[in-house]
Coordinates of C-alpha atoms in Angstrom, one line a residue:
Chain P
M10 CA 0.2 0.2 0.1
E11 CA 3.0 2.2 1.2
K12 CA 4.3 1.3 -2.3
L13 CA 1.5 2.0 -4.0
T14 CA 1.3 5.2 -2.6
R15 CA 4.8 6.2 -3.5
E16 CA 4.1 5.2 -6.6
F17 CA 1.1 7.2 -6.9
I18 CA 3.0 10.5 -5.9
V19 CA 6.1 10.5 -8.3
F20 CA 3.2 9.5 -10.9
I21 CA 1.5 13.5 -10.0
I22 CA 4.2 15.0 -9.8
I23 CA 5.5 13.7 -13.3
Q24 CA 2.3 14.5 -14.7
I25 CA 1.9 18.1 -13.3
A26 CA 5.8 18.4 -14.6
L27 CA 4.6 17.8 -17.8
I28 CA 2.0 20.2 -17.4
A29 CA 3.8 22.8 -16.8
Q30 CA 6.9 22.8 -19.6
A31 CA 3.8 22.1 -21.9
S32 CA 2.6 24.8 -20.6
A33 CA 5.4 27.5 -20.0
D34 CA 6.2 26.2 -23.5
S35 CA 3.0 27.7 -25.2
L36 CA 3.0 30.7 -22.5
A37 CA 6.1 32.0 -24.6
F38 CA 4.2 31.4 -27.6
S39 CA 1.2 33.4 -26.8
F40 CA 2.9 37.0 -27.3
V41 CA 3.2 35.4 -30.4
S42 CA 0.8 35.9 -33.8
P43 CA 0.4 36.4 -36.9
Q44 CA 0.9 40.2 -37.1
T45 CA 4.1 40.7 -35.2
T46 CA 5.6 43.4 -36.1
I47 CA 8.5 44.7 -33.8
L48 CA 11.3 45.1 -36.2
R49 CA 12.0 48.2 -38.2
T50 CA 14.4 48.5 -40.8
S51 CA 17.0 50.1 -40.1
D52 CA 16.4 53.2 -41.2
L53 CA 12.7 52.5 -39.5
T54 CA 10.1 52.8 -41.9
Q55 CA 8.6 49.1 -42.8
P56 CA 7.4 46.9 -39.7
Q57 CA 8.7 43.6 -40.2
S58 CA 7.0 40.5 -38.9
I59 CA 9.1 38.4 -37.0
P60 CA 8.5 34.9 -36.9
A61 CA 7.9 32.1 -33.9
G62 CA 11.3 30.3 -32.8
S63 CA 13.1 32.9 -34.6
V64 CA 16.4 34.3 -32.5
I65 CA 17.1 37.6 -31.3
R66 CA 20.6 39.0 -31.1
I67 CA 21.5 42.9 -30.2
D68 CA 23.6 44.3 -32.4
S69 CA 24.4 47.8 -29.6
E70 CA 26.9 47.4 -28.0
Y71 CA 26.7 49.2 -25.2
L72 CA 23.2 46.9 -24.4
R73 CA 25.7 43.9 -24.6
Q74 CA 27.2 45.5 -21.8
Y75 CA 24.8 47.0 -20.0
L76 CA 22.5 43.3 -20.2
G77 CA 25.6 41.5 -20.6
T78 CA 24.6 39.7 -23.7
E79 CA 23.8 39.6 -27.1
N80 CA 21.0 37.3 -26.4
P81 CA 18.8 38.4 -24.3
T82 CA 16.3 36.3 -23.3
Q83 CA 13.0 37.3 -23.0
D84 CA 13.2 38.4 -19.8
Q85 CA 16.0 40.4 -20.1
I86 CA 14.5 42.6 -22.5
Q87 CA 11.4 43.1 -20.7
K88 CA 13.2 43.6 -17.6
L89 CA 15.3 46.3 -19.4
L90 CA 11.7 47.3 -21.1
L91 CA 9.7 47.1 -17.8
N92 CA 12.1 49.0 -15.9
P93 CA 10.6 53.1 -15.2
G94 CA 12.5 55.5 -15.9
E95 CA 15.9 53.4 -16.6
A96 CA 16.9 56.7 -19.0
T97 CA 15.8 58.9 -16.2
R98 CA 17.3 58.1 -13.8
G99 CA 20.7 58.1 -15.8
R100 CA 21.6 54.1 -16.5
L101 CA 20.8 54.1 -19.4
V102 CA 21.8 56.3 -22.1
T103 CA 19.2 57.5 -24.7
Q104 CA 21.9 59.0 -26.5
R105 CA 22.6 55.8 -27.5
F106 CA 19.4 55.5 -29.0
R107 CA 17.7 56.3 -31.8
N108 CA 14.6 58.9 -31.3
I109 CA 12.3 59.1 -34.4
G110 CA 11.3 62.5 -33.5
S111 CA 8.0 60.7 -32.2
R112 CA 6.3 64.0 -29.2
R113 CA 7.6 62.3 -26.1
S114 CA 11.0 62.2 -25.3
S115 CA 10.9 59.5 -23.2
A116 CA 9.4 57.2 -26.0
D117 CA 9.7 55.5 -29.1
F118 CA 13.4 55.0 -28.4
F119 CA 15.4 52.2 -31.6
F120 CA 18.6 49.6 -31.3
D121 CA 19.8 47.9 -33.7
V122 CA 18.6 43.4 -33.6
S123 CA 19.4 41.0 -36.0
V124 CA 17.5 38.6 -36.3
V125 CA 17.7 34.6 -37.7
E126 CA 14.3 33.7 -38.3
P127 CA 13.5 29.4 -37.9
N128 CA 14.9 29.3 -41.4
G129 CA 18.1 30.4 -41.5
E130 CA 17.7 34.1 -42.9
I131 CA 18.7 37.2 -41.1
K132 CA 17.2 40.0 -41.0
T133 CA 18.7 44.3 -39.4
G134 CA 16.4 46.3 -38.2
S135 CA 15.6 47.8 -35.2
M136 CA 13.3 47.3 -32.0
A137 CA 11.6 49.4 -30.3
L138 CA 12.7 50.4 -26.4
Q139 CA 8.8 51.4 -24.8
Y140 CA 9.1 53.8 -21.8
Y141 CA 5.0 53.4 -20.5
Y142 CA 5.7 52.2 -17.2
R143 CA 5.7 56.0 -15.4
S144 CA 2.9 54.9 -13.5
G145 CA 4.3 51.7 -12.9
F146 CA 2.3 48.9 -13.9
L147 CA 3.3 47.2 -16.9
S148 CA 2.2 47.9 -20.4
L149 CA 2.6 47.2 -24.1
R150 CA 2.2 47.7 -27.0
R151 CA 2.1 46.9 -30.2
S152 CA 4.7 49.4 -31.8
D153 CA 1.9 48.8 -35.6
G154 CA -0.5 49.9 -33.2
V155 CA -2.9 47.1 -34.2
D156 CA -5.0 45.8 -31.1
P157 CA -3.4 41.9 -31.3
S158 CA -5.8 41.3 -28.5
R159 CA -9.3 41.4 -31.3
D160 CA -7.4 38.2 -32.7
E161 CA -7.0 36.3 -29.3
S162 CA -8.6 33.4 -27.8
P163 CA -10.4 34.2 -24.6
E164 CA -7.9 31.6 -22.8
T165 CA -4.6 32.9 -24.7
A166 CA -5.9 36.5 -23.1
A167 CA -5.9 34.5 -20.0
R168 CA -2.5 33.2 -20.6
R169 CA -0.8 36.4 -21.9
Q170 CA -2.3 37.6 -18.4
E171 CA -0.3 36.1 -16.3
L172 CA 2.5 35.9 -18.0
V173 CA 2.7 40.1 -18.0
D174 CA 1.7 40.0 -14.1
D175 CA 3.9 37.5 -13.7
N176 CA 6.8 39.3 -15.0
Q177 CA 5.7 43.0 -12.8
Q178 CA 5.6 40.5 -9.9
R179 CA 9.4 38.0 -10.5
P180 CA 12.0 36.9 -13.1
V181 CA 9.8 34.6 -15.1
N182 CA 11.5 31.4 -15.1
T183 CA 13.6 31.1 -18.7
E184 CA 14.2 27.5 -18.2
A185 CA 11.5 26.8 -18.4
Q186 CA 10.7 28.9 -21.2
A187 CA 13.7 28.1 -23.6
Q188 CA 13.4 27.4 -27.1
V189 CA 17.0 25.9 -29.3
C190 CA 19.2 28.1 -31.0
V191 CA 18.9 28.2 -34.8
S192 CA 21.8 29.5 -35.0
C193 CA 23.2 30.5 -31.2
D194 CA 27.1 32.1 -30.5
Q195 CA 28.7 29.2 -29.8
S196 CA 31.2 30.8 -27.9
R197 CA 28.7 30.9 -25.3
A198 CA 28.0 27.1 -25.5
G199 CA 26.9 25.6 -22.2
R200 CA 24.9 28.4 -21.9
N201 CA 21.2 28.1 -21.2
P202 CA 19.8 27.9 -24.1
V203 CA 18.2 30.8 -25.3
A204 CA 13.8 31.5 -25.6
P205 CA 13.2 33.4 -28.7
L206 CA 11.6 37.1 -29.1
T207 CA 8.3 37.2 -29.2
D208 CA 6.3 40.5 -30.0
I209 CA 5.7 42.1 -26.2
V210 CA 4.4 45.2 -27.0
R211 CA 1.0 46.1 -26.2
S212 CA -0.5 49.8 -25.6
A213 CA -2.6 50.5 -22.6
D214 CA -3.7 53.3 -24.7
Q215 CA -5.4 50.6 -26.7
S216 CA -8.2 50.7 -24.2
L217 CA -8.8 54.7 -24.3
W218 CA -11.5 54.5 -27.5
N219 CA -13.5 51.5 -25.3
D220 CA -13.3 53.9 -22.8
Y221 CA -14.5 56.8 -24.4
Q222 CA -17.8 54.9 -26.8
S223 CA -18.4 54.1 -23.2
F224 CA -19.0 57.1 -21.8
A225 CA -20.4 59.0 -24.5
R226 CA -23.0 56.2 -24.9
E227 CA -23.9 57.4 -21.0
F228 CA -23.6 60.5 -21.7
T229 CA -25.9 60.6 -24.2
R230 CA -27.7 58.1 -22.4
Q231 CA -28.5 60.9 -19.8
H232 CA -28.1 64.4 -21.6
P233 CA -30.6 63.0 -25.3
R234 CA -30.8 66.6 -26.4
I235 CA -28.1 68.6 -27.0
T236 CA -28.9 72.1 -29.4
R237 CA -27.3 75.7 -29.9
A238 CA -29.0 77.0 -26.5
N239 CA -28.0 74.4 -24.2
A240 CA -24.6 73.3 -26.1
G241 CA -21.9 75.2 -24.2
R242 CA -23.6 73.8 -20.9
M243 CA -23.7 70.4 -21.6
K244 CA -19.5 70.8 -23.0
R245 CA -18.5 71.9 -19.4
E246 CA -21.2 68.9 -18.1
F247 CA -19.1 66.5 -20.6
V248 CA -15.7 68.1 -19.8
R249 CA -16.6 68.1 -16.0
G250 CA -17.9 64.0 -16.3
L251 CA -14.7 63.2 -18.8
I252 CA -12.2 64.6 -16.0
D253 CA -13.9 62.9 -12.7
R254 CA -14.0 59.5 -14.3
F255 CA -11.2 59.3 -16.3
G256 CA -8.7 61.5 -14.6
I257 CA -7.5 64.8 -16.4
E258 CA -4.6 63.0 -17.6
R259 CA -7.1 60.7 -20.0
A260 CA -9.8 62.9 -20.2
A261 CA -7.3 65.4 -22.5
K262 CA -6.3 62.1 -24.8
M263 CA -9.1 62.0 -25.4
M264 CA -10.0 65.6 -26.2
E265 CA -7.0 65.9 -28.6
A266 CA -8.7 63.2 -30.4
L267 CA -12.2 64.7 -30.2
T268 CA -10.7 67.8 -31.4
A269 CA -9.6 65.8 -34.4
F270 CA -12.8 65.4 -35.4
G271 CA -14.1 68.4 -34.9
E272 CA -11.8 70.3 -36.8
A273 CA -10.0 68.1 -39.4
P274 CA -11.7 67.9 -42.8
Y275 CA -13.5 65.2 -44.2
R276 CA -11.1 62.5 -46.7
R277 CA -12.5 59.5 -49.0
D278 CA -9.8 57.7 -48.5
D279 CA -8.8 56.3 -44.9
N280 CA -4.7 57.1 -44.4
T281 CA -6.1 60.8 -46.7
Q282 CA -7.8 61.1 -43.1
R283 CA -5.8 59.1 -40.9
A284 CA -3.4 62.3 -41.6
E285 CA -6.0 65.2 -41.6
L286 CA -6.7 63.9 -37.7
A287 CA -2.5 63.9 -37.2
A288 CA -2.1 67.1 -38.3
I289 CA -4.5 69.0 -36.4
M290 CA -3.1 67.0 -32.6
K291 CA -0.3 67.9 -33.8
V292 CA -1.1 72.0 -33.6
V293 CA -2.4 71.1 -30.4
E294 CA 0.1 69.2 -28.9
N295 CA 2.9 71.7 -30.1
R296 CA 0.5 75.0 -28.3
A297 CA 0.6 72.5 -25.2
N298 CA 4.1 72.0 -25.6
S299 CA 5.5 75.4 -25.5
N300 CA 1.8 76.9 -22.9
Y301 CA 0.4 79.0 -25.8
S302 CA -2.5 79.9 -24.2
H303 CA -3.8 80.8 -20.8
R304 CA -6.7 81.4 -20.0
S305 CA -9.8 79.5 -20.5
R306 CA -13.6 80.6 -19.5
T307 CA -14.3 77.2 -19.7
L308 CA -12.2 75.3 -17.1
R309 CA -12.6 78.3 -15.0
D310 CA -16.0 77.1 -15.7
I311 CA -16.4 74.0 -13.9
G312 CA -13.7 74.8 -11.5
V313 CA -10.9 73.2 -12.8
S314 CA -7.5 75.9 -13.3
V315 CA -5.5 76.5 -16.5
N316 CA -2.4 75.7 -14.7
T317 CA -3.6 71.6 -14.2
N318 CA -3.3 70.1 -16.9
A319 CA -1.7 72.3 -20.7
L320 CA -3.3 69.8 -23.2
M321 CA -7.0 70.7 -21.4
T322 CA -6.5 74.2 -21.2
N323 CA -4.6 74.2 -24.6
I324 CA -7.7 72.6 -26.9
L325 CA -10.4 74.6 -24.3
A326 CA -9.2 77.9 -25.2
D327 CA -10.6 80.8 -26.2
S328 CA -11.9 81.0 -29.5
Q329 CA -9.2 79.0 -30.9
F330 CA -10.5 75.5 -32.0
S331 CA -13.9 76.1 -32.9
A332 CA -15.2 72.7 -32.7
W333 CA -15.4 74.1 -28.7
N334 CA -16.4 77.1 -29.0
D335 CA -20.1 77.1 -27.3
R336 CA -22.6 77.9 -30.5
D337 CA -21.5 76.3 -32.8
N338 CA -22.5 73.0 -35.1
S339 CA -19.9 70.9 -34.9
L340 CA -20.2 70.7 -30.6
V341 CA -24.0 69.5 -31.4
H342 CA -22.4 67.0 -33.4
M343 CA -19.7 66.6 -30.8
L344 CA -22.1 65.7 -27.8
S345 CA -24.6 63.9 -29.4
F346 CA -22.5 61.3 -30.0
N347 CA -23.5 57.7 -29.5
P348 CA -21.4 54.8 -30.9
D349 CA -24.3 53.2 -31.4
R350 CA -26.5 55.1 -32.8
T351 CA -25.2 57.9 -35.3
D352 CA -23.8 57.3 -38.0
S353 CA -21.5 55.9 -39.7
G354 CA -19.5 57.9 -41.4
S355 CA -18.8 60.0 -38.2
R356 CA -18.9 56.4 -36.1
K357 CA -15.6 55.6 -38.8
R358 CA -14.4 59.5 -38.2
M359 CA -14.2 59.6 -35.0
R360 CA -12.8 55.9 -34.6
L361 CA -10.1 57.4 -36.9
A362 CA -9.4 60.1 -34.9
F363 CA -8.8 57.5 -31.4
E364 CA -6.8 55.6 -34.0
S365 CA -4.0 58.7 -35.5
E366 CA -3.6 59.8 -31.4
Q367 CA -2.4 56.0 -31.4
M368 CA -0.4 56.5 -34.4
M369 CA 1.3 59.1 -33.5
S370 CA 2.1 57.5 -30.4
S371 CA 3.8 54.5 -31.8
G372 CA 5.5 56.4 -34.5
R373 CA 3.2 55.1 -37.0
I374 CA 2.0 58.5 -38.0
T375 CA 5.1 61.1 -38.8
F376 CA 5.5 64.9 -39.9
A377 CA 8.0 65.2 -42.3
G378 CA 9.4 69.1 -43.4
Q379 CA 8.1 72.3 -42.1
M380 CA 4.9 70.0 -40.5
N381 CA 8.3 68.1 -38.5
D382 CA 8.7 71.3 -37.0
S383 CA 7.1 72.1 -33.0
R384 CA 6.8 76.1 -33.9
V385 CA 3.7 74.7 -36.2
R386 CA 0.3 76.2 -33.6
H387 CA -1.6 77.7 -36.5
Y388 CA -4.4 76.4 -40.0
H389 CA -7.3 77.8 -41.1
A390 CA -9.4 76.8 -44.0
N391 CA -9.0 77.7 -46.8
Y392 CA -11.9 79.6 -48.0
V393 CA -10.8 82.2 -45.2
S394 CA -8.3 84.8 -44.4
P395 CA -7.7 85.7 -41.2
R396 CA -5.6 88.7 -39.6
W397 CA -3.2 86.8 -38.3
G398 CA -2.3 84.7 -41.7
R399 CA 0.6 85.0 -42.9
R400 CA 1.8 84.6 -46.3
S401 CA 5.5 84.2 -45.6
A402 CA 5.6 81.7 -42.5
R403 CA 2.4 79.2 -45.1
I404 CA 4.0 76.0 -45.6
Q405 CA 4.3 75.2 -49.1
N406 CA 3.5 71.5 -48.4
A407 CA 1.6 70.3 -45.1
T408 CA 3.4 66.4 -45.7
V409 CA 2.7 63.6 -42.7
V410 CA 4.0 60.3 -43.3
V411 CA 1.0 57.2 -42.3
D412 CA 3.0 54.0 -42.5
G413 CA 5.5 54.9 -44.9
V414 CA 2.9 57.3 -47.2
N415 CA 3.4 61.2 -47.0
V416 CA 0.0 62.5 -47.7
N417 CA 0.3 65.7 -48.7
L418 CA -2.0 67.7 -47.4
S419 CA -1.3 70.8 -49.5
N420 CA -2.4 69.1 -52.6
Q421 CA -6.5 68.2 -51.4
S422 CA -9.3 69.0 -52.6
G423 CA -12.2 71.8 -51.5
A424 CA -12.0 72.4 -48.5
R425 CA -8.1 72.1 -46.6
H426 CA -6.3 73.3 -44.0
I427 CA -2.8 76.0 -44.7
F428 CA -1.0 75.5 -41.6
Y429 CA 1.7 78.3 -40.5
V430 CA 4.5 77.7 -38.6
G431 CA 6.4 80.2 -36.1
L432 CA 3.8 82.0 -35.7
Chain Y
M27 CA -56.7 58.4 10.2
K28 CA -56.0 58.4 6.5
R29 CA -56.8 61.9 6.6
I30 CA -55.0 63.2 9.3
I31 CA -52.4 61.5 7.5
L32 CA -52.5 62.8 4.3
S33 CA -53.3 66.6 6.1
L34 CA -50.1 66.7 7.5
A35 CA -48.5 65.4 4.9
L36 CA -49.3 68.5 2.3
I37 CA -48.8 70.5 5.6
F38 CA -44.9 69.5 5.5
S39 CA -44.4 69.1 1.8
I40 CA -45.5 73.3 1.9
Q41 CA -43.9 73.8 4.6
S42 CA -40.8 72.2 3.7
V43 CA -41.0 75.0 0.0
Q44 CA -42.0 77.8 1.8
A45 CA -38.7 77.1 3.6
K46 CA -36.9 76.7 0.9
E47 CA -38.1 79.9 -0.8
A48 CA -37.0 81.7 1.8
A49 CA -33.6 80.7 1.6
L50 CA -32.9 82.4 -1.5
Q51 CA -33.8 85.9 -2.1
N52 CA -34.2 86.7 -5.6
L53 CA -31.9 90.1 -5.5
P54 CA -33.2 93.2 -7.7
A55 CA -30.7 94.4 -10.8
Q56 CA -30.1 98.4 -11.2
K57 CA -29.7 99.2 -14.4
I58 CA -27.3 101.6 -14.8
A59 CA -26.0 103.8 -17.9
C60 CA -22.2 102.5 -19.2
Q61 CA -19.9 103.8 -22.2
V62 CA -17.9 101.6 -24.5
S63 CA -14.4 102.8 -25.5
Q64 CA -12.3 100.0 -28.0
N65 CA -12.1 96.6 -25.4
S66 CA -13.4 98.6 -22.1
L67 CA -15.8 100.2 -20.9
Q68 CA -17.4 103.1 -18.1
F69 CA -20.0 102.4 -15.9
A70 CA -22.0 104.7 -14.4
Q71 CA -20.9 105.7 -10.5
T72 CA -17.5 104.4 -10.8
T73 CA -14.6 106.1 -11.4
K74 CA -12.6 102.9 -13.0
R75 CA -12.5 101.8 -17.0
Y76 CA -13.5 97.7 -16.8
T77 CA -11.4 95.9 -19.1
L78 CA -13.6 93.7 -21.3
Y79 CA -12.7 90.2 -21.0
E80 CA -12.4 88.8 -24.8
Q81 CA -9.0 90.8 -25.9
N82 CA -9.7 90.3 -29.6
I83 CA -12.5 92.4 -29.5
S84 CA -13.9 94.5 -31.4
G85 CA -16.6 97.1 -33.0
V86 CA -18.7 95.9 -29.5
K87 CA -22.0 97.7 -28.8
A88 CA -23.5 98.1 -24.9
L89 CA -27.0 97.1 -25.4
E90 CA -27.7 96.9 -21.6
C91 CA -25.6 97.7 -18.5
N92 CA -27.0 96.9 -14.4
K93 CA -25.3 97.0 -11.0
I94 CA -26.5 93.9 -8.5
S95 CA -25.5 94.3 -3.8
A96 CA -25.6 91.2 -3.2
A97 CA -24.3 89.4 0.8
G98 CA -21.9 93.1 1.1
L99 CA -20.4 92.6 -2.3
V100 CA -21.1 95.1 -5.8
F101 CA -21.9 93.1 -9.1
Y102 CA -22.0 95.0 -12.8
T103 CA -23.0 93.3 -15.9
V104 CA -22.1 94.3 -19.3
L105 CA -24.5 92.3 -22.0
L106 CA -22.9 93.2 -24.8
S107 CA -21.9 92.7 -28.8
G108 CA -19.1 93.1 -31.2
E109 CA -16.9 90.6 -33.5
I110 CA -14.0 88.8 -32.5
Q111 CA -10.9 87.1 -33.9
E112 CA -10.7 83.6 -33.1
A113 CA -8.4 81.1 -34.2
R114 CA -9.5 80.2 -37.5
Q115 CA -12.4 82.8 -38.8
N116 CA -14.3 86.3 -36.6
A117 CA -17.8 85.9 -35.5
K118 CA -20.0 87.8 -34.5
V119 CA -21.3 88.1 -30.7
L120 CA -23.3 88.4 -27.8
I121 CA -21.8 87.9 -24.3
Y122 CA -23.3 89.2 -21.4
E123 CA -20.3 89.6 -19.2
V124 CA -20.1 89.8 -15.2
V125 CA -17.8 92.2 -12.7
L126 CA -17.0 92.3 -10.0
Q127 CA -15.5 95.3 -8.3
K128 CA -13.1 94.8 -5.8
K129 CA -12.3 97.5 -2.5
S130 CA -10.1 98.5 -4.4
G131 CA -12.4 99.7 -6.8
Q132 CA -10.6 98.0 -9.6
L133 CA -13.3 96.0 -11.9
T134 CA -12.5 92.5 -12.7
T135 CA -14.6 89.5 -15.1
V136 CA -16.0 87.0 -12.9
R137 CA -18.2 85.2 -15.3
S138 CA -18.4 86.0 -19.3
E139 CA -21.1 83.6 -21.2
I140 CA -20.9 83.7 -24.7
V141 CA -24.6 83.8 -25.9
D142 CA -24.8 83.6 -29.2
E143 CA -22.1 83.2 -31.9
I144 CA -22.3 83.3 -36.3
P145 CA -18.5 82.3 -37.8
L146 CA -18.7 85.2 -40.1
V147 CA -17.8 83.3 -42.9
G148 CA -20.2 82.2 -46.4
E149 CA -24.0 83.8 -46.6
A150 CA -23.5 85.4 -42.5
T151 CA -22.1 89.1 -41.9
E152 CA -22.3 92.0 -40.0
N153 CA -25.4 92.0 -39.5
S154 CA -26.9 88.8 -39.5
S155 CA -29.6 88.0 -36.4
F156 CA -28.6 86.8 -33.3
T157 CA -30.6 83.9 -32.5
L158 CA -30.3 82.9 -29.4
S159 CA -31.0 85.5 -26.0
V160 CA -30.1 85.5 -22.2
S161 CA -31.8 86.2 -19.3
P162 CA -29.9 86.1 -16.0
Q163 CA -31.2 86.2 -12.2
W164 CA -29.9 87.4 -9.3
I165 CA -29.9 84.6 -6.4
L166 CA -29.2 85.1 -2.9
S167 CA -28.7 82.0 -1.0
R168 CA -29.4 82.6 3.3
A169 CA -28.0 79.0 4.5
D170 CA -24.7 80.0 3.4
N171 CA -25.1 83.8 2.2
S172 CA -23.2 83.2 -1.2
V173 CA -24.7 85.0 -4.4
L174 CA -26.3 82.3 -7.1
L175 CA -26.8 83.0 -11.3
K176 CA -29.6 81.7 -12.6
I177 CA -28.4 81.7 -16.2
S178 CA -31.2 80.4 -19.1
I179 CA -30.3 81.0 -22.7
A180 CA -32.8 80.6 -24.9
A181 CA -33.8 80.1 -28.7
K182 CA -36.8 82.0 -29.8
D183 CA -40.2 79.5 -29.5
E184 CA -38.2 77.0 -27.8
K185 CA -37.9 76.2 -24.0
P186 CA -34.8 77.6 -22.8
D187 CA -32.3 76.4 -21.5
A188 CA -30.9 77.0 -17.0
F189 CA -28.4 76.8 -15.4
Y190 CA -27.2 77.7 -12.4
T191 CA -23.6 79.2 -10.9
K192 CA -22.3 80.2 -7.8
F193 CA -20.3 82.5 -7.0
N194 CA -16.8 81.6 -5.7
P195 CA -14.2 84.3 -4.0
K196 CA -11.6 82.1 -4.0
S197 CA -11.3 81.7 -7.2
A198 CA -13.1 85.3 -7.9
W199 CA -15.7 83.4 -10.6
F200 CA -18.5 82.4 -10.7
E201 CA -18.5 78.3 -11.0
D202 CA -21.0 76.3 -12.7
L203 CA -23.5 74.2 -9.9
F204 CA -23.4 70.9 -11.3
L205 CA -25.9 68.1 -9.8
K206 CA -24.5 65.7 -7.8
K207 CA -25.1 61.3 -9.1

């Protein structure tokens, strides 16, 4: 009887070990999807796929020294990416990385890597080092901005979340997840096999659009009738509600997308529409970064100091972005937006506005030529002539780059915006 | 017994309404003369000029000025029209502005409500008419000696949209009163 019990216990232990091994194997690939893309060509333009089973080799001497290896494990890379404020604490010198000129200095640094695919093909490119962790929680995102959770089964999502939680609390057991190198550096023979790097980048801001839709549904249910007469008051209720529910920073991000929705001209082509939306957001951000405006009736009316959040202050600044004017029909339209009941065209444009914001964060939308100047703070429609519009300051080719494709907003037909630099 | 309970309930509800009404007192607004010069205003019986809140306004016409005294404070109001230079376009505006006279005599804006606005693009011209109007009501709350301003904005033939604001002495502004949910 004792012998049987002992054997039974050994059998159970073996089964548990096998299950753990199988789970670990599947966990190692839980981030990999057919659309995995964290590698870009060395000029940081074209995203490329990294198939499962590939081995990453860091070409950056600086990072090799920092990590102590040229073939980092998934855990090592994740620890590197997960360390909040590593750069600001001086442990990582960001000048060693390439910055693609993104809007925030704390994000989007790239380092050179080589990828050896399972078929032996070697690709070179750059991998993103993300800094979305200042709040201390794990935030991963795909550098192409696509939300892989759309294609995930609930089981995969749950397993991924477990790995995410594990990474936050304790190191991942890389031995359990180790894979065989396809062609690793033989000088490291005898070390544990290297786990292939998988796409571990996801965006916390994927939820921004979803959160906004849920707020909009509730707001329009509570305020079913928005008119020119009550639009000013409704705007204040709206802004106050956003701030109370999401905090002022997140509320300001949502309002940035809404400003673009309210201001950008309509374009039939999605990429051109994204470019128009992004150009508006670029102006908004340039104003916020330079603290351009300091007066806002709206913020004073709801008891919020203009010094609280520069982005919010500049969006709601007096007489600046007409989409927020108290009696403007655009405001009525914007506040009446209910994703379940609005027309499909408006719903799509609103979604594109939030997507464009995310694409700007991830570097999929950038600006070329004069549009990349931080002093681009003014624009107007081509059918008006404001007194401040100095011809010499006009941008002749307002170029926005969407997924590597140049979109020249100055060449669009019909109503378009004219942008100015340095006013 | 049922009749007694109903009567008591009726008496109680009447008394609570009367109590509420007694706690709020309507404040009279006294019409006064005022003169506009570019983007500043001179109220009658004041020594200092008031600079309008809107800095990029031109063609200002003062339509009505009032004086209100409440809780030891002196307020002036002006309903004005003009043309403002916005970021993208010019617009004709109708603004209701509330001004506080400080102890020093200095006049400062404590609320600036855009009642109506007509962007001057397309067919709209300086002669286009406003379609919205404002009806302010000044109220003193005896409960905490605070000054309330009820603002009603209405389009012709529509029910007015009314909301309350309350003077916040710390921020020196009439802030919207939001209903607690």
